[in-house]
Amino acid sequence: MKIIPFLLFIILAAFAPKTEGNLYQLAGDVVSFLIEITRIQPYLLSLYPAKNRPKEEHFDFIIIGSGPSGSALANRLTENPNVKVLLLESGEEPSLIVDIPIVAGALEFTSYNYNYKSQRQPNFCTGCPNGVLQWPHGNVLGGSSVINYMIYVRGNPADYDKWAALGNPGWSYEDILPYFKKLEDSRVSRSDEAYRGKGGNVAVSDVPWRSGIVDVYVNACTEAGHEYVDYNGRRQLGVSYIQSTTRNGARWHAEKAYLRQARSRKNLKIQVKSRATKILIDPRTKTAYGVEYYYEKKRHVVYAKKEVISSAGSLNSPQLLMLSGVGPKDHLEELGIPVIQDLPVGKKMYDHATFPLIMFQVDKPLVINAVTAALNPFNYIGVLFGKGLFTSIGGVEAITYVKTNISTDPDPLYPDVELLMVGGALNTDFGIIFRKIFNVKPEIYNKIFLPLFTKYVYMVTPVVLHPKSFGWIKLNSSNPWDAPLFYPNYFSDPEDHDVKTFIAAFRELERINSMPSMQKIGSRIVSIPVPGCESHRFDSDEYWACAVRTVIGSYYHQVATCKMGPEGDPEAVVDHKLRVHGVKKLRVVDTSVIPIPPATHNVGPAYAIGEKAADIIKNCYGI
Ligand SMILES: Cc1cc2nc3c(=O)[nH]c(=O)nc-3n(C[C@H](O)[C@H](O)[C@H](O)COP(=O)(O)OP(=O)(O)OC[C@H]3O[C@@H](n4cnc5c(N)ncnc54)[C@H](O)[C@@H]3O)c2cc1C
Ligand SMILES: *[C@@H]1O[C@H](CO)[C@@H](O)[C@H](O)[C@H]1NC(C)=O
Ligand SMILES: *[C@@H]1O[C@H](CO)[C@@H](O)[C@H](O)[C@H]1NC(C)=O
């Protein structure tokens, strides 16, 4: 068995540098192709037959997009049998392959992803292929919850209190906590029961499989003074094994959580492969009344008696609003789109950037070995029973929330950094999948990772939770099929807060690495410099500043693209009831309304936003 990884290494090592990554490309394409084949399964056994397109054209509510927010909302609104709802989703229904947690990363390279890229900018990504980032986003029933890494975090109480303080009554922690309890079916071992929910729609569980290194990491964190916590409970600050949106070792996405239960209701129509291209708004009264969409290349129009709700996600809700005449006046005029309401749609886009090249090497085989894992038949059988390595959520194993010594927030329990611990590094899959996810050029990859192919290495990817830099989204044209333009604009804040926070995170990681548990296994930082940064002394602040500007990844938590805020807020697109300012009968219900980047991964808040919006709307109409 041992000989096979060795042979593979020899082959890759021999060819990879010369092929400029073509070999990785090929191997990655094979993996994507194998997953694509499984898309046949929903055709054979469909829960949402696309042929059942509704004959009627009138509904009370039309919801565009079936991500976590849209699915939760569709389910709750149709609890009342008198309320007729149409849910339009541009993607198809997911196949069973997405259930297997270990394939998470590869789903980015299938047709379940819109396959967007970011625009090239000078501040960052000098070592990314063509200077651009992968900018994935789910194009499938269930939205990004179908292709994400299943990390489950609620966020910090202070995040929600800040939303409320910005002029959004009803969104404080006290207001939102009941929705988190309601939505969760939480089965985690380290659990603050008073804060957690049982019996809700979204399954939250521990990951059944753990590598040898994660226990050492968690111990080292506690030795460094990080409390061992339920980070979704009483206190977020501290260390914990990862909690995941899985049940019995299988992915639990929005379709399973909310649509499966509601799909046979007579008052709910769920329509896949139907892409909304325009929200119809009467320009005189500024009232939304319907949606234009395409199904099988044919144009259709449907009408909403009560409301149109955009749940198309933080990248597509702004796109759809702008296509419909709601957006920045000059931008729409420049594209020839008649302006209905001048609003700062897409003007701000915050994201959570992450750095994949801080790694530690150990002497024992405590980390994930992809080859022996792939060759072990138990893993294939085990995953059917919710056991074994394939239940690992893309290798993510533990999380630490840290308040670094450069944080200026007065709240002592408000983290500015997340450390996400993975039981392997970019050498683990020989550059087939994760190299591309984290936007590493082949030349840079080969320099750093070829020497590590036979070594035991794990990484901890830090996340700057409250970046000061922000980017924006624009339309490329008035053509709804044209991808929007995404400008992440990382590391653009004049005070360099984000780079400094990354460096503070690296220092904390080094401190954790110096703890007795880590030292006992000989853990040491991998000191191969990032090409282009060799002129700086390795591990100096200048070195790290160069490194993060060379290679950077995203955890795909874009927010604020349809920011929630009061009437007088020049950045606000929707109010605290998620109604689009100045337009009647139109709401946005998804992560694009989140006003400032929270200390979380966004699927938890996305579900909570859907649940909360359902109550807002029900109260508004007395239904
Ligand atoms: C690769 C990846 C990994 C991630 N990992 C994690 C993680 O581990 N943990 C975590 O908490 N978060 C993670 N996230 C983020 C999280 O999944 C999202 O924040 C969350 O799904 C957002 O929910 P949403 O309801 O706002 O919209 P989305 O999930 O974005 O759903 C929007 C839906 O609208 C549909 N749609 C868009 N435009 C149209 C249109 N014009 N007509 C019809 N339908 C349309 C889309 O197809 C999609 O189904 C990840 C995201 C990605 C992309
Ligand atoms: C923060 O901690 C680092 C080491 O972890 C130290 O070098 C630095 O001086 C500290 N900064 C402040 C402002 O205390
Ligand atoms: C934007 O449109 C131009 C001209 O039609 C095209 O060449 C370019 O590829 C488009 N950009 C994107 C990101 O699709």
Coordinates of C-alpha atoms in Angstrom, one line a residue, residues 26-553:
L26 CA -6.2 17.2 -15.7
A27 CA -6.5 15.3 -12.3
G28 CA -8.9 18.0 -11.0
D29 CA -11.0 17.8 -14.2
V30 CA -11.2 14.0 -13.8
V31 CA -12.6 14.5 -10.3
S32 CA -15.1 17.1 -11.4
F33 CA -16.1 14.9 -14.3
L34 CA -16.8 11.9 -12.0
I35 CA -19.0 14.2 -9.8
E36 CA -20.8 15.5 -12.9
I37 CA -21.7 12.0 -13.9
T38 CA -23.7 11.7 -10.7
R39 CA -26.0 14.5 -11.9
I40 CA -27.9 11.9 -13.9
Q41 CA -29.3 10.5 -10.6
P42 CA -31.9 13.3 -10.0
Y43 CA -33.2 12.7 -13.5
L44 CA -33.9 9.1 -12.7
L45 CA -35.3 9.8 -9.3
S46 CA -36.5 13.3 -9.0
L47 CA -38.1 15.0 -6.0
Y48 CA -38.7 18.2 -7.9
P49 CA -39.7 17.3 -11.5
A50 CA -39.0 20.3 -13.7
K51 CA -41.9 19.3 -16.0
N52 CA -44.4 20.2 -13.3
R53 CA -44.1 23.8 -14.2
P54 CA -47.1 25.5 -12.8
K55 CA -49.9 26.5 -15.2
E56 CA -51.1 29.3 -13.0
E57 CA -49.3 32.6 -13.1
H58 CA -50.5 34.3 -9.9
F59 CA -49.1 33.8 -6.4
D60 CA -49.1 35.7 -3.2
F61 CA -45.3 35.6 -2.9
I62 CA -42.6 34.9 -5.4
I63 CA -39.3 34.0 -3.8
I64 CA -36.2 34.0 -6.1
G65 CA -33.5 31.7 -4.9
S66 CA -33.5 28.5 -2.8
G67 CA -30.4 29.1 -0.6
P68 CA -30.7 28.7 3.2
S69 CA -32.6 32.0 3.5
G70 CA -35.0 31.4 0.6
S71 CA -35.7 27.8 1.6
A72 CA -36.4 28.6 5.2
L73 CA -38.7 31.5 4.1
A74 CA -40.6 29.4 1.6
N75 CA -41.2 26.7 4.2
R76 CA -42.4 29.0 6.9
L77 CA -44.7 31.1 4.7
T78 CA -46.5 28.1 3.3
E79 CA -47.2 26.7 6.8
N80 CA -50.4 28.7 6.3
P81 CA -52.3 26.7 3.5
N82 CA -54.0 29.9 2.3
V83 CA -50.7 31.5 1.3
K84 CA -49.6 30.6 -2.3
V85 CA -45.8 30.8 -2.9
L86 CA -43.7 30.2 -5.9
L87 CA -40.0 29.4 -5.3
L88 CA -37.8 30.0 -8.4
E89 CA -34.3 28.4 -8.5
S90 CA -31.9 28.7 -11.3
G91 CA -30.0 25.5 -10.5
E92 CA -31.1 21.9 -10.6
E93 CA -31.8 19.5 -7.7
P94 CA -28.6 18.2 -6.2
S95 CA -27.4 14.6 -6.6
L96 CA -26.6 12.3 -3.6
I97 CA -22.9 12.8 -4.1
V98 CA -23.0 16.1 -2.3
D99 CA -24.0 14.3 0.8
I100 CA -20.4 12.9 1.2
P101 CA -18.6 15.6 3.3
I102 CA -15.1 14.9 2.1
V103 CA -15.9 15.9 -1.5
A104 CA -16.9 19.5 -0.4
G105 CA -13.9 21.2 -2.1
A106 CA -14.4 19.5 -5.4
L107 CA -18.0 20.6 -5.7
E108 CA -16.6 24.1 -6.6
F109 CA -15.5 22.6 -9.9
T110 CA -18.9 21.3 -11.0
S111 CA -22.0 22.9 -12.6
Y112 CA -23.4 23.3 -9.1
N113 CA -21.2 26.5 -9.0
Y114 CA -21.7 29.6 -11.1
N115 CA -18.0 29.5 -11.6
Y116 CA -17.5 33.3 -11.1
K117 CA -14.0 34.8 -10.8
S118 CA -13.0 38.0 -9.2
Q119 CA -11.6 41.0 -11.1
R120 CA -7.8 41.5 -11.1
Q121 CA -6.7 44.3 -8.8
P122 CA -3.2 45.5 -7.8
N123 CA -3.4 45.2 -3.9
F124 CA -3.4 41.5 -3.6
C125 CA -3.2 38.1 -5.4
T126 CA 0.1 38.8 -7.3
G127 CA 0.6 35.0 -7.0
C128 CA -2.9 33.9 -8.0
P129 CA -3.4 32.4 -11.5
N130 CA -4.0 35.5 -13.7
G131 CA -4.3 37.5 -10.5
V132 CA -7.9 36.4 -10.0
L133 CA -9.7 34.6 -7.2
Q134 CA -12.2 31.8 -7.4
W135 CA -15.5 33.4 -6.5
P136 CA -17.8 30.3 -6.1
H137 CA -21.5 30.5 -5.4
G138 CA -24.1 27.7 -5.4
N139 CA -26.2 27.3 -8.5
V140 CA -28.3 24.4 -7.3
L141 CA -31.5 23.8 -5.3
G142 CA -30.3 24.6 -1.7
G143 CA -27.9 27.3 -2.9
S144 CA -24.4 27.5 -1.5
S145 CA -25.3 25.2 1.4
V146 CA -25.0 22.4 -1.1
I147 CA -21.4 23.1 -2.1
N148 CA -20.1 24.7 1.2
Y149 CA -17.8 23.2 3.8
M150 CA -20.6 22.6 6.3
I151 CA -18.9 24.7 9.0
Y152 CA -21.6 25.8 11.4
V153 CA -21.2 29.0 13.4
R154 CA -23.8 31.5 14.6
G155 CA -21.7 34.5 15.2
N156 CA -21.0 36.6 18.2
P157 CA -23.7 38.3 20.3
A158 CA -22.0 41.6 19.7
D159 CA -22.4 41.2 15.9
Y160 CA -26.1 41.3 16.1
D161 CA -26.1 44.0 18.7
K162 CA -24.0 46.1 16.3
W163 CA -26.6 45.5 13.5
A164 CA -29.3 46.8 15.8
A165 CA -27.2 49.7 16.9
L166 CA -26.8 50.7 13.2
G167 CA -30.5 51.5 13.2
N168 CA -32.0 48.0 12.6
P169 CA -34.5 47.3 15.5
G170 CA -35.3 43.7 15.9
W171 CA -31.9 42.3 15.0
S172 CA -30.1 42.4 18.4
Y173 CA -28.7 39.1 19.8
E174 CA -31.7 38.9 22.2
D175 CA -34.0 39.2 19.1
I176 CA -32.1 36.7 16.9
L177 CA -31.3 34.0 19.5
P178 CA -34.8 32.5 19.5
Y179 CA -34.5 31.9 15.8
F180 CA -31.2 30.1 16.1
K181 CA -32.7 27.9 18.8
K182 CA -35.7 27.3 16.6
L183 CA -33.8 26.4 13.5
E184 CA -31.3 24.0 15.1
D185 CA -31.4 20.3 15.7
S186 CA -28.1 20.4 17.6
R187 CA -26.3 17.2 18.6
V188 CA -22.9 18.3 19.7
S189 CA -20.9 16.8 22.6
R190 CA -19.6 20.1 24.0
S191 CA -23.0 21.9 24.2
D192 CA -24.3 24.8 26.3
E193 CA -27.8 23.4 26.4
A194 CA -29.5 26.6 27.5
Y195 CA -28.4 28.2 24.3
R196 CA -29.0 25.4 21.8
G197 CA -32.0 24.2 19.9
K198 CA -33.2 20.6 19.5
G199 CA -35.8 19.4 16.9
G200 CA -35.3 22.2 14.4
N201 CA -34.9 21.9 10.7
V202 CA -31.1 22.3 10.5
A203 CA -29.1 19.4 11.7
V204 CA -25.9 20.4 13.6
S205 CA -23.5 17.7 14.6
D206 CA -19.9 16.9 15.5
V207 CA -17.8 15.4 12.7
P208 CA -17.6 11.7 13.4
W209 CA -14.0 11.3 12.2
R210 CA -11.0 13.0 13.6
S211 CA -7.3 13.0 12.6
G212 CA -4.5 12.4 15.1
I213 CA -3.4 16.0 14.9
V214 CA -6.7 17.8 15.9
D215 CA -6.6 16.5 19.5
V216 CA -3.0 17.9 19.8
Y217 CA -4.1 21.2 18.4
V218 CA -7.1 21.6 20.7
N219 CA -4.9 20.7 23.7
A220 CA -2.2 23.2 22.6
C221 CA -4.8 25.9 22.3
T222 CA -6.1 25.2 25.9
E223 CA -2.5 25.3 27.1
A224 CA -2.1 28.7 25.4
G225 CA -5.1 29.9 27.5
H226 CA -7.9 29.5 25.0
E227 CA -11.0 28.2 26.9
Y228 CA -12.5 24.9 25.5
V229 CA -16.0 26.1 24.6
D230 CA -19.2 25.5 22.7
Y231 CA -18.5 28.4 20.4
N232 CA -22.2 28.6 19.5
G233 CA -23.2 28.8 23.2
R234 CA -22.5 30.9 26.2
R235 CA -19.1 32.2 24.9
Q236 CA -17.6 32.2 21.4
L237 CA -14.1 33.1 22.3
G238 CA -12.0 29.9 22.7
V239 CA -11.3 26.7 21.0
S240 CA -13.5 23.8 19.9
Y241 CA -13.8 20.9 17.6
I242 CA -15.8 22.0 14.5
Q243 CA -19.6 21.8 14.6
S244 CA -21.1 21.0 11.2
T245 CA -24.3 21.1 9.3
T246 CA -24.4 17.3 9.0
R247 CA -26.5 14.5 10.3
N248 CA -25.0 11.0 10.8
G249 CA -21.9 12.0 8.9
A250 CA -23.8 13.3 5.8
R251 CA -24.3 16.8 4.6
W252 CA -27.4 18.6 5.7
H253 CA -28.3 21.4 3.2
A254 CA -31.2 23.8 2.8
E255 CA -33.1 21.5 0.4
K256 CA -33.1 18.7 3.1
A257 CA -33.6 21.1 5.9
Y258 CA -36.6 23.1 4.6
L259 CA -37.8 22.1 1.2
R260 CA -38.2 18.3 1.5
Q261 CA -40.7 18.8 4.3
A262 CA -42.7 21.4 2.4
R263 CA -42.4 20.3 -1.2
S264 CA -45.8 18.4 -1.3
R265 CA -47.8 21.3 0.1
K266 CA -50.4 22.3 -2.5
N267 CA -49.7 26.0 -1.9
L268 CA -46.0 25.8 -2.6
K269 CA -44.5 25.5 -6.1
I270 CA -40.8 24.8 -6.3
Q271 CA -39.4 25.3 -9.7
V272 CA -35.8 24.3 -10.6
K273 CA -33.8 25.4 -13.7
S274 CA -35.8 28.7 -13.7
R275 CA -33.6 31.7 -13.7
A276 CA -35.2 35.1 -12.9
T277 CA -33.9 37.8 -15.2
K278 CA -35.9 40.7 -14.0
I279 CA -38.2 41.8 -11.2
L280 CA -41.1 43.7 -12.8
I281 CA -41.7 47.0 -11.1
D282 CA -44.2 49.6 -12.1
P283 CA -42.1 52.7 -12.7
R284 CA -44.9 55.2 -11.9
T285 CA -46.0 53.7 -8.5
K286 CA -42.6 52.0 -7.9
T287 CA -44.4 48.8 -7.0
A288 CA -43.1 45.3 -7.7
Y289 CA -45.7 43.1 -9.3
G290 CA -44.0 40.1 -10.9
V291 CA -40.9 38.3 -12.2
E292 CA -39.6 37.5 -15.6
Y293 CA -37.8 34.2 -15.8
Y294 CA -36.4 31.7 -18.2
Y295 CA -37.1 28.0 -18.2
E296 CA -35.7 25.9 -21.0
K297 CA -34.6 29.0 -22.9
K298 CA -38.2 30.3 -23.0
R299 CA -39.3 33.5 -21.3
H300 CA -42.2 33.4 -18.8
V301 CA -43.8 35.9 -16.6
V302 CA -45.4 35.3 -13.2
Y303 CA -47.3 37.8 -10.9
A304 CA -47.1 38.4 -7.2
K305 CA -50.2 39.7 -5.4
K306 CA -48.4 40.5 -2.2
E307 CA -44.6 40.6 -2.8
V308 CA -41.6 39.7 -4.7
I309 CA -38.7 38.5 -2.5
S310 CA -35.1 38.2 -3.7
S311 CA -33.2 35.5 -1.9
A312 CA -30.7 35.1 -4.7
G313 CA -27.7 35.4 -2.4
S314 CA -25.1 38.1 -1.8
L315 CA -23.8 38.0 -5.3
N316 CA -27.0 37.6 -7.3
S317 CA -29.5 39.7 -5.3
P318 CA -27.6 42.9 -6.2
Q319 CA -27.3 41.7 -9.8
L320 CA -31.0 41.1 -10.1
L321 CA -31.9 44.4 -8.4
M322 CA -29.7 46.3 -10.8
L323 CA -31.0 44.5 -13.9
S324 CA -34.5 45.5 -12.7
G325 CA -33.6 49.2 -12.4
V326 CA -32.8 49.4 -8.7
G327 CA -29.2 50.5 -8.2
P328 CA -26.7 53.3 -8.5
K329 CA -28.2 55.8 -11.0
D330 CA -25.0 56.6 -13.0
H331 CA -24.1 52.9 -13.3
L332 CA -27.5 51.9 -14.6
E333 CA -27.6 54.8 -17.0
E334 CA -24.2 53.9 -18.3
L335 CA -25.6 50.5 -19.2
G336 CA -28.9 51.8 -20.6
I337 CA -31.0 50.3 -17.8
P338 CA -34.0 52.5 -17.0
V339 CA -33.6 53.7 -13.4
I340 CA -36.5 53.0 -11.1
Q341 CA -34.9 53.7 -7.7
D342 CA -31.4 55.1 -7.1
L343 CA -29.8 53.0 -4.4
P344 CA -26.3 52.0 -3.5
V345 CA -26.8 48.3 -4.5
G346 CA -23.5 46.4 -4.7
K347 CA -21.4 49.5 -3.8
K348 CA -20.0 47.8 -0.7
M349 CA -18.9 44.1 -0.5
Y350 CA -17.1 42.9 2.5
D351 CA -15.6 39.4 2.5
H352 CA -13.6 37.1 4.8
A353 CA -10.2 36.6 3.3
T354 CA -8.0 33.7 4.4
F355 CA -4.3 32.7 4.0
P356 CA -3.5 29.1 3.2
L357 CA 0.3 29.1 3.4
I358 CA 1.0 29.0 7.2
M359 CA 1.8 25.4 7.9
F360 CA 3.3 23.2 10.5
Q361 CA 5.3 20.0 10.0
V362 CA 5.3 17.0 12.4
D363 CA 7.3 13.8 12.5
K364 CA 4.5 11.3 12.9
P365 CA 1.7 10.4 10.4
L366 CA -1.0 12.3 12.4
V367 CA -2.4 14.2 9.4
I368 CA -4.7 13.2 6.6
N369 CA -3.1 11.0 3.9
A370 CA -5.3 11.3 0.8
V371 CA -3.8 8.3 -1.0
T372 CA -4.1 5.8 1.7
A373 CA -7.6 7.2 2.5
A374 CA -8.6 6.8 -1.2
L375 CA -7.3 3.2 -1.3
N376 CA -9.0 2.1 1.9
P377 CA -12.2 0.3 1.1
F378 CA -13.5 0.9 4.6
N379 CA -13.8 4.6 3.9
Y380 CA -16.3 3.9 1.0
I381 CA -18.4 1.6 3.0
G382 CA -18.0 3.6 6.2
V383 CA -19.4 6.8 4.8
L384 CA -22.7 5.0 4.0
F385 CA -22.9 4.4 7.8
G386 CA -21.7 7.8 8.8
K387 CA -18.2 6.7 9.7
G388 CA -14.7 7.1 8.6
L389 CA -12.5 9.7 7.0
F390 CA -15.0 10.6 4.2
T391 CA -17.3 12.1 6.8
S392 CA -14.6 14.8 7.4
I393 CA -15.9 18.2 6.1
G394 CA -13.3 18.8 3.5
G395 CA -10.6 18.2 6.2
V396 CA -11.8 21.1 8.5
E397 CA -11.4 19.9 12.2
A398 CA -11.2 22.7 14.8
I399 CA -11.8 26.4 15.2
T400 CA -10.3 29.0 17.6
Y401 CA -11.8 32.4 18.1
V402 CA -9.2 34.9 19.2
K403 CA -9.1 38.5 20.3
T404 CA -5.6 39.6 19.3
N405 CA -3.7 42.3 21.2
I406 CA -4.3 44.7 18.3
S407 CA -8.1 44.6 18.5
T408 CA -9.4 47.9 19.6
D409 CA -13.0 46.7 20.2
P410 CA -14.0 47.5 23.8
D411 CA -15.8 44.1 24.2
P412 CA -13.3 41.7 25.7
L413 CA -15.2 38.7 24.3
Y414 CA -15.4 39.9 20.7
P415 CA -12.9 38.0 18.5
D416 CA -11.1 39.7 15.6
V417 CA -9.6 36.5 14.3
E418 CA -10.7 33.0 13.5
L419 CA -8.1 30.2 13.3
L420 CA -9.5 27.3 11.2
M421 CA -7.6 24.2 11.7
V422 CA -7.4 21.6 8.9
G423 CA -6.0 18.1 9.2
G424 CA -3.8 18.5 6.1
A425 CA -2.4 21.2 3.8
L426 CA -2.2 21.9 0.1
N427 CA 0.2 19.1 -0.4
T428 CA -2.3 16.5 0.9
D429 CA -4.2 16.3 -2.5
F430 CA -1.1 16.9 -4.6
G431 CA -2.4 20.2 -5.9
I432 CA -5.4 18.6 -7.6
I433 CA -8.3 20.6 -5.9
F434 CA -7.2 22.8 -3.0
R435 CA -4.4 24.5 -4.9
K436 CA -7.0 25.9 -7.2
I437 CA -9.5 26.7 -4.4
F438 CA -6.8 28.8 -2.7
N439 CA -5.7 30.5 -5.9
V440 CA -2.0 29.3 -5.9
K441 CA -0.1 29.6 -9.2
P442 CA 1.6 26.3 -10.3
E443 CA 5.1 27.9 -10.1
I444 CA 4.5 28.9 -6.5
Y445 CA 2.8 25.7 -5.6
N446 CA 5.7 23.6 -6.9
K447 CA 8.3 25.6 -5.1
I448 CA 6.6 25.3 -1.7
F449 CA 4.7 22.0 -1.9
L450 CA 6.8 19.5 -4.0
P451 CA 9.3 19.3 -1.1
L452 CA 6.4 18.6 1.3
F453 CA 4.7 15.7 -0.7
T454 CA 6.3 13.1 1.6
K455 CA 6.0 15.1 4.8
Y456 CA 3.3 15.3 7.5
V457 CA 2.0 18.8 7.3
Y458 CA -1.2 20.5 8.6
M459 CA -2.4 24.1 8.1
V460 CA -4.4 26.6 10.1
T461 CA -6.1 29.2 7.9
P462 CA -6.6 32.5 9.8
V463 CA -9.6 34.7 8.9
V464 CA -9.7 38.4 9.5
L465 CA -13.3 38.6 10.9
H466 CA -13.9 42.3 10.7
P467 CA -12.0 43.6 7.7
K468 CA -11.7 47.4 7.1
S469 CA -11.2 46.9 3.4
F470 CA -14.2 46.4 1.2
G471 CA -14.9 45.9 -2.5
W472 CA -17.9 46.2 -4.8
I473 CA -20.0 44.5 -7.4
K474 CA -21.0 46.0 -10.8
L475 CA -22.8 44.7 -13.8
N476 CA -20.8 44.0 -16.9
S477 CA -23.8 44.7 -19.1
S478 CA -27.5 44.8 -19.1
N479 CA -27.5 41.2 -20.3
P480 CA -28.8 39.0 -17.4
W481 CA -26.7 36.0 -18.5
D482 CA -23.5 38.0 -18.3
A483 CA -21.6 37.4 -15.0
P484 CA -21.3 40.5 -12.8
L485 CA -17.9 42.0 -12.1
F486 CA -16.6 41.3 -8.6
Y487 CA -13.9 43.5 -7.0
P488 CA -12.8 42.1 -3.7
N489 CA -10.4 45.0 -3.1
Y490 CA -8.6 43.2 -0.2
F491 CA -5.9 45.0 1.7
S492 CA -7.0 48.4 0.4
D493 CA -7.7 50.1 3.8
P494 CA -5.3 53.0 4.3
E495 CA -4.3 51.9 7.8
D496 CA -3.5 48.4 6.7
H497 CA -5.6 47.0 9.5
D498 CA -6.3 43.8 7.7
V499 CA -2.7 42.9 7.0
K500 CA -1.8 43.7 10.6
T501 CA -4.6 41.5 11.8
F502 CA -3.3 38.7 9.7
I503 CA 0.2 39.1 11.2
A504 CA -1.3 39.2 14.8
A505 CA -3.0 35.9 13.9
F506 CA 0.2 34.3 12.7
R507 CA 1.9 35.4 16.0
E508 CA -0.9 33.7 17.9
L509 CA -0.5 30.5 15.9
E510 CA 3.2 30.5 16.6
R511 CA 2.5 30.9 20.3
I512 CA 0.0 27.9 20.1
N513 CA 2.7 25.9 18.3
S514 CA 5.1 26.6 21.1
M515 CA 2.9 24.9 23.7
P516 CA 4.0 21.6 25.3
S517 CA 1.5 19.4 23.4
M518 CA 2.8 20.6 20.1
Q519 CA 6.4 20.6 21.1
K520 CA 6.1 16.9 22.2
I521 CA 5.3 15.9 18.6
G522 CA 8.1 18.2 17.2
S523 CA 5.7 20.5 15.5
R524 CA 7.5 23.3 13.6
I525 CA 6.6 26.0 11.2
V526 CA 7.3 25.2 7.5
S527 CA 9.8 27.8 6.6
I528 CA 9.9 27.5 2.8
P529 CA 9.5 31.2 1.7
V530 CA 6.7 32.2 -0.7
P531 CA 8.3 33.0 -4.0
G532 CA 8.5 36.7 -4.5
C533 CA 8.9 37.3 -0.7
E534 CA 12.4 35.8 -0.3
S535 CA 14.0 39.2 0.1
H536 CA 12.3 39.6 3.5
R537 CA 13.6 37.6 6.4
F538 CA 11.3 34.6 6.9
D539 CA 8.8 35.1 9.6
S540 CA 9.4 38.9 9.9
D541 CA 6.3 41.1 9.7
E542 CA 7.5 42.4 6.3
Y543 CA 7.7 38.8 5.1
W544 CA 4.1 38.0 6.1
A545 CA 2.8 41.2 4.7
C546 CA 4.3 40.2 1.4
A547 CA 3.1 36.7 1.6
V548 CA -0.6 37.6 2.2
R549 CA -0.6 40.0 -0.7
T550 CA 0.9 37.2 -2.9
V551 CA -1.5 34.4 -2.2
I552 CA -5.0 34.8 -0.7
G553 CA -8.2 32.8 -0.5

